[in-house]
XYZ file of C-alpha atoms in Angstrom:
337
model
C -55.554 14.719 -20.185
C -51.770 15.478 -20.597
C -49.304 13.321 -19.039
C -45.598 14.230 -18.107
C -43.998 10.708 -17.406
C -40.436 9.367 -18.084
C -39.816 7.789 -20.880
C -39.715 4.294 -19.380
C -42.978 4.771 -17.517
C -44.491 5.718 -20.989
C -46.220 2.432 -21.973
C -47.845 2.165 -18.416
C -50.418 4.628 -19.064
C -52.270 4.024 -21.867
C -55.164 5.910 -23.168
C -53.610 9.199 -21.844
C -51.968 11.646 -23.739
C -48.508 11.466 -22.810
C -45.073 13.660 -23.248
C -42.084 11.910 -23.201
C -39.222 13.282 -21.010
C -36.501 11.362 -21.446
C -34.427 10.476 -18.268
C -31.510 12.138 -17.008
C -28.458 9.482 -17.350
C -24.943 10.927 -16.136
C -23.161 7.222 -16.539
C -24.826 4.773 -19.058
C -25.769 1.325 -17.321
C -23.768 -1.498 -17.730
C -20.620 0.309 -18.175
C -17.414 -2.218 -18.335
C -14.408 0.370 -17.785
C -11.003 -1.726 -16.441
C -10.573 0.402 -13.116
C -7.937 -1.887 -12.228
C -5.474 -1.203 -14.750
C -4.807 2.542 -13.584
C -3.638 0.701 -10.130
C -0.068 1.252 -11.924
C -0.331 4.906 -11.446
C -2.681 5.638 -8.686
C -0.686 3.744 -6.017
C 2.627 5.224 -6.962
C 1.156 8.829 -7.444
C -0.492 8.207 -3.958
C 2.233 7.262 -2.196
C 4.224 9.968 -3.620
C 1.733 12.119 -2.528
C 1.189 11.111 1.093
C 4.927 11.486 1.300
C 5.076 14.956 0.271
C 1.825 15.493 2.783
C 3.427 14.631 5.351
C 6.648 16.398 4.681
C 4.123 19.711 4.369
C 3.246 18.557 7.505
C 6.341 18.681 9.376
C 7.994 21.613 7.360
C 5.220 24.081 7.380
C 2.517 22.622 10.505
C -1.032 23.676 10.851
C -2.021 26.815 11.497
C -3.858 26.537 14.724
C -6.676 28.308 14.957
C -8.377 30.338 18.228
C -9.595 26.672 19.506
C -6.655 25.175 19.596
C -4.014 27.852 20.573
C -6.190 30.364 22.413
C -6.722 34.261 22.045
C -9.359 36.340 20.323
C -11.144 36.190 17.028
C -13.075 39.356 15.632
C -14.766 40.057 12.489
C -15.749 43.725 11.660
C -17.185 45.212 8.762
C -17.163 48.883 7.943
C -19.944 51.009 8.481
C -18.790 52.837 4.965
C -16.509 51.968 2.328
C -14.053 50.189 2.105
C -12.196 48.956 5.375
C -8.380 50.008 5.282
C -6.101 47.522 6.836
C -2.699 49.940 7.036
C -4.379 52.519 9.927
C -6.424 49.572 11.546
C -3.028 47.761 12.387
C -1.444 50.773 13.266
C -3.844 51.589 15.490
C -4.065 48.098 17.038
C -0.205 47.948 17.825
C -0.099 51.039 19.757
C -2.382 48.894 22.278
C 0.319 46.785 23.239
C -1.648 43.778 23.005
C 1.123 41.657 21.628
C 0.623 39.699 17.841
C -2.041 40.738 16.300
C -2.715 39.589 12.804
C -5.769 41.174 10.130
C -7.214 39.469 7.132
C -8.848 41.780 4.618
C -12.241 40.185 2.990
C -14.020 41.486 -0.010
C -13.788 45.532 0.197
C -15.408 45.968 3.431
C -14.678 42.908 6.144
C -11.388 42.140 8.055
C -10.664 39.260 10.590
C -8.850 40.181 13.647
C -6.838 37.788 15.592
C -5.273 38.634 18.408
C -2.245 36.144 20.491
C -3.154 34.790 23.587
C -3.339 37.394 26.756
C -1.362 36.249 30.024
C -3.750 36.647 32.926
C -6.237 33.723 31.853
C -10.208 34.096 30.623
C -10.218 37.767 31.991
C -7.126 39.093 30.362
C -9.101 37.564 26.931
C -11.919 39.606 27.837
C -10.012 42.621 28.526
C -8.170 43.110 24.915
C -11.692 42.911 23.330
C -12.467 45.639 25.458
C -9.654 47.457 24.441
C -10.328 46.795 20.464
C -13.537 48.097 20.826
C -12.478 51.175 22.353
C -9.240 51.838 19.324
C -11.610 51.307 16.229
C -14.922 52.839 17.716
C -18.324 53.205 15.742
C -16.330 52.664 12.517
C -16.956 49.458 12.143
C -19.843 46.775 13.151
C -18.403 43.909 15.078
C -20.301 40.768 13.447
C -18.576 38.447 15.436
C -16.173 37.783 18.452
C -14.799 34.712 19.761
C -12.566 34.473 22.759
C -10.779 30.836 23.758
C -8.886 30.973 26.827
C -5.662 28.555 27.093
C -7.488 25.970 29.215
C -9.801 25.594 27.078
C -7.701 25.319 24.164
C -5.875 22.933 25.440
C -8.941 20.605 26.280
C -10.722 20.988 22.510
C -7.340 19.805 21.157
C -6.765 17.055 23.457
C -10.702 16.013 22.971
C -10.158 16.623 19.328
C -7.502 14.189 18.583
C -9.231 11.500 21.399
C -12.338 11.486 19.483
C -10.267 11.073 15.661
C -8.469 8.513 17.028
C -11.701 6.562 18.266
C -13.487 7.124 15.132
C -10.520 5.443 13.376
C -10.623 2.585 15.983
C -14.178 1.686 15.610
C -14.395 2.260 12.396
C -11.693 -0.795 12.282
C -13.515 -3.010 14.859
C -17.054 -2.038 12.447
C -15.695 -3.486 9.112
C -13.536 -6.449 10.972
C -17.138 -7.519 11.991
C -19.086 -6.534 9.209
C -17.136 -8.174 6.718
C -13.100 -9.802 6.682
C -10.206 -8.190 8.038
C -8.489 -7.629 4.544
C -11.623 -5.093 3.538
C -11.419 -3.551 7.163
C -7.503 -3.117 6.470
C -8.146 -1.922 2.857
C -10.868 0.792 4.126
C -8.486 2.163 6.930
C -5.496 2.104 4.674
C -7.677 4.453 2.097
C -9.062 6.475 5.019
C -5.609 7.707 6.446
C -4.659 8.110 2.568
C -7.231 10.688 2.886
C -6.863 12.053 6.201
C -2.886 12.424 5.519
C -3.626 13.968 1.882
C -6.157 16.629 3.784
C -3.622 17.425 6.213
C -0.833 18.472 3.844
C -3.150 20.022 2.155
C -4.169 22.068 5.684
C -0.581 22.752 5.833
C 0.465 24.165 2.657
C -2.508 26.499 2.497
C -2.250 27.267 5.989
C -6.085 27.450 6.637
C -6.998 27.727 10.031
C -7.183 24.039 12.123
C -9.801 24.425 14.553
C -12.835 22.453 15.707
C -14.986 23.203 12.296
C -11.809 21.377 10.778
C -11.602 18.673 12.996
C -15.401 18.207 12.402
C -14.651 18.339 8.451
C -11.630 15.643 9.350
C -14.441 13.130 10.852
C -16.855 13.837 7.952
C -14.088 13.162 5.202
C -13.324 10.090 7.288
C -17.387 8.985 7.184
C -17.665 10.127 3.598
C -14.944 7.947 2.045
C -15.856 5.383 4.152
C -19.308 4.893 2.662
C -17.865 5.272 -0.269
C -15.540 2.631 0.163
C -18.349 -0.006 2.094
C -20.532 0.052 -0.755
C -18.014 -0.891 -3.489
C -16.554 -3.791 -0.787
C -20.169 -5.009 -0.225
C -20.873 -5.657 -4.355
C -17.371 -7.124 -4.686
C -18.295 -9.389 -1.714
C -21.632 -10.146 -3.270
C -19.624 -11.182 -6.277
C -16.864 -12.978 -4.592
C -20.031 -15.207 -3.679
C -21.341 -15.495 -6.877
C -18.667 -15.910 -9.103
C -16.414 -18.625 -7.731
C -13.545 -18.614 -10.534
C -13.934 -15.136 -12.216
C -10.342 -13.641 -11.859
C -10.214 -11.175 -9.051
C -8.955 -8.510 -11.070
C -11.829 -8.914 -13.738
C -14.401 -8.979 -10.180
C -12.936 -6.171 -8.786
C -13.731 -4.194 -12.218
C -17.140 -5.812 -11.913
C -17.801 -4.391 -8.670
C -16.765 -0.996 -9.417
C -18.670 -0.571 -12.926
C -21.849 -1.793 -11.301
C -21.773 0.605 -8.244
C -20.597 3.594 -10.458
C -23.707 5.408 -11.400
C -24.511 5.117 -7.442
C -21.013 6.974 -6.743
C -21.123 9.645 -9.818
C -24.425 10.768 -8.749
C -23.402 11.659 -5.054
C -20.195 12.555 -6.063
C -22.052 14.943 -8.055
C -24.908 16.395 -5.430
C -21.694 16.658 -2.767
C -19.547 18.562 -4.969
C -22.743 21.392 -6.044
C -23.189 21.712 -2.295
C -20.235 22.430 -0.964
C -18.709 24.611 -3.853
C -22.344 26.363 -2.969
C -21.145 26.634 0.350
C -17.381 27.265 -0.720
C -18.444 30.544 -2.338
C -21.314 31.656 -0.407
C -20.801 30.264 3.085
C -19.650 33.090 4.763
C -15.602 33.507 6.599
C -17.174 31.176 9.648
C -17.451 28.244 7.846
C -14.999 29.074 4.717
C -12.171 26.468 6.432
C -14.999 23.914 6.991
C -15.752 23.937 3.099
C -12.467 24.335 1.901
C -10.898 21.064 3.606
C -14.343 19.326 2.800
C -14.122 20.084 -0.933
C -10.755 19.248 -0.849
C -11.105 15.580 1.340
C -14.551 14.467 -0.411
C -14.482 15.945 -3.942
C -10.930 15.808 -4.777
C -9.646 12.877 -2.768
C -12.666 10.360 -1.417
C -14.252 9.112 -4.419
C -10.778 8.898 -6.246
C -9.267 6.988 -3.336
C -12.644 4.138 -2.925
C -12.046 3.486 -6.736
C -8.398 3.323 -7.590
C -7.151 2.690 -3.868
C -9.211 0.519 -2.316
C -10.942 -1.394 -4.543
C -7.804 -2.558 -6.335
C -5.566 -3.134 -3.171
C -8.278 -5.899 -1.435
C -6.349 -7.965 -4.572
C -3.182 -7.683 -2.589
C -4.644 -8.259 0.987
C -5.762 -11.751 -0.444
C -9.574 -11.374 -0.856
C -10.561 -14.127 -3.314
C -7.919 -16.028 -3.072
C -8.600 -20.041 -2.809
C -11.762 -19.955 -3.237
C -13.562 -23.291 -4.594
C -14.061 -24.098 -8.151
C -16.956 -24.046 -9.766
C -19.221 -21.383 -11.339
C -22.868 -21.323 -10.426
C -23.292 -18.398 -12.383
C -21.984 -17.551 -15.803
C -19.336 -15.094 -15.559
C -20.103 -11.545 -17.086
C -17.081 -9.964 -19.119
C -15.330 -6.815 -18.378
C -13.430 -5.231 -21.642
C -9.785 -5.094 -21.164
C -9.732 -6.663 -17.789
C -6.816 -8.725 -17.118
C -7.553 -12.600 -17.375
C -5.769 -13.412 -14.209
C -3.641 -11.099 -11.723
């Protein structure tokens, strides 16, 4: 009988032929990298970067998409060939519809957005109508969306109601669950990354509508786990390690979770480049702002924001002497901050 076991499992099953697979290991246990020193650059080259986010911000603002502003969303594909922009425009103008804008996709799909119709839900109605009618059987309409301003103006409202609760109990849940210097550390990193997202919505003017809202609250969740599970070892540590210098504990904390964060970090990114490249136009915005927020920003901000700032908040500070447990050493790590 042939066996395929890991290599650790190996000596468990004797009398059994057995083939050795050797485990998959992306970071090596007991790693000891200082963390803490690159707190010299990541702070500054955050803070110079939330600046300039929010100076995208204000400059350039978000492009608003059909939920937020109102109007009329259609995405056609031609029957045959290519689809040619220049004619479809033309055509479109001479309906007197007001803006109308058309983004060409691959060879053969275009997104059609027409402004917002005076005359409320039925004047919506009507121009969709009427864009039927100009481009005919040449294309296959795949998908039509029509927000009246009402509406619009409700989803936004709601929109920014329900961020600004998540924020707030996301504040009140970490107060609670552990001190109010980790609950101020975790909200400090979550608007790094909510601000950093933003200016990134701005610059590259994707469309800011509910899907991006929805990618806003799961950036905000995302980091946030992130963050809890490196503040719950360091807090476990704190407990442990009485006189350990909080810089060398922090480092501690951040080595011992990092296998846990590399290997979502890792499954996160595969799925939503997957979903980045092969998602479709209704949910391209959605993946773009969540590669963006999780890959580029959340795991970066949990390790070299957050972990490093509960030193300046005052976590660990006065506590008793006394070790009950020998300390463990950390390779470079400053011997007191």
């Amino acid at each position: 009988m042939v066996s395929l076991v890991a290599a650790e499992d190996a000596a468990d099953l004797g009398g059994e032929k057995l083939v050795r697979i050797p485990l998959l290991r992306l970071v090596p246990d007991d790693t000891k990298f200082n963390f803490f020193q690159f707190r010299r650059f990541s702070f500054p080259i955050s803070a110079l970067l939330s600046i300039l986010a929010v100076l995208a911000y204000f400059h350039y603002g978000l492009n608003l998409g059909i939920d937020f502003k109102g109007g009329t969303l259609i995405e056609v594909q031609a029957k045959s060939g290519k689809v040619d922009i220049a004619p479809m425009r033309a055509t479109l103008e001479k309906l007197g519809i007001g803006e109308v804008q058309i983004q060409q996709f691959g060879d053969n799909e275009a997104l059609i957005r027409v402004a917002q119709q005076p005359g409320g839900d039925e004047a919506q109605q009507a121009v969709v109508q009427k864009v039927r009618a100009a481009l005919g059987d040449t294309v296959e309409y795949r998908r039509v969306e029509v927000v009246g301003p009402r509406v619009s103006g409700e989803l936004l409202g709601y929109g920014i109601v329900g961020l600004g609760v998540a924020i707030i109990g996301i504040l009140i849940y970490l107060w609670f669950r552990f001190e109010w210097q980790f609950a101020l550390g975790a909200m400090i990193a979550n608007v790094h990354d909510i601000a950093l997202t933003i200016g990134f919505m701005a610059v590259t003017q994707i469309d800011f509508d509910l899907t991006s809202m929805a990618a806003l609250l799961t950036i905000l969740g995302y980091s946030l786990n992130d963050t809890v599970v490196i503040y719950d070892r360091i807090r476990e540590l704190l407990r442990k390690y009485k006189r350990m210098p909080i810089a060398q504990l922090i480092n501690e904390g951040v080595n011992q979770t990092l296998s846990r964060s590399v290997i979502t970090h890792v499954t996160v990114t595969l799925a939503l480049i997957a979903l980045l490249i092969w998602g479709g136009r209704a949910i391209h915005g959605f993946a773009a702002v969540m590669t963006f927020g999780v890959v580029l920003v959340g795991t970066y901000t949990s390790i070299f924001i957050a972990a490093p700032m509960l030193m300046y908040l005052g976590v660990g500070h006065g506590r008793e002497a006394g070790d009950k447990v020998a300390s463990p050493s950390v390779a470079g790590a400053p011997a007191r901050p």
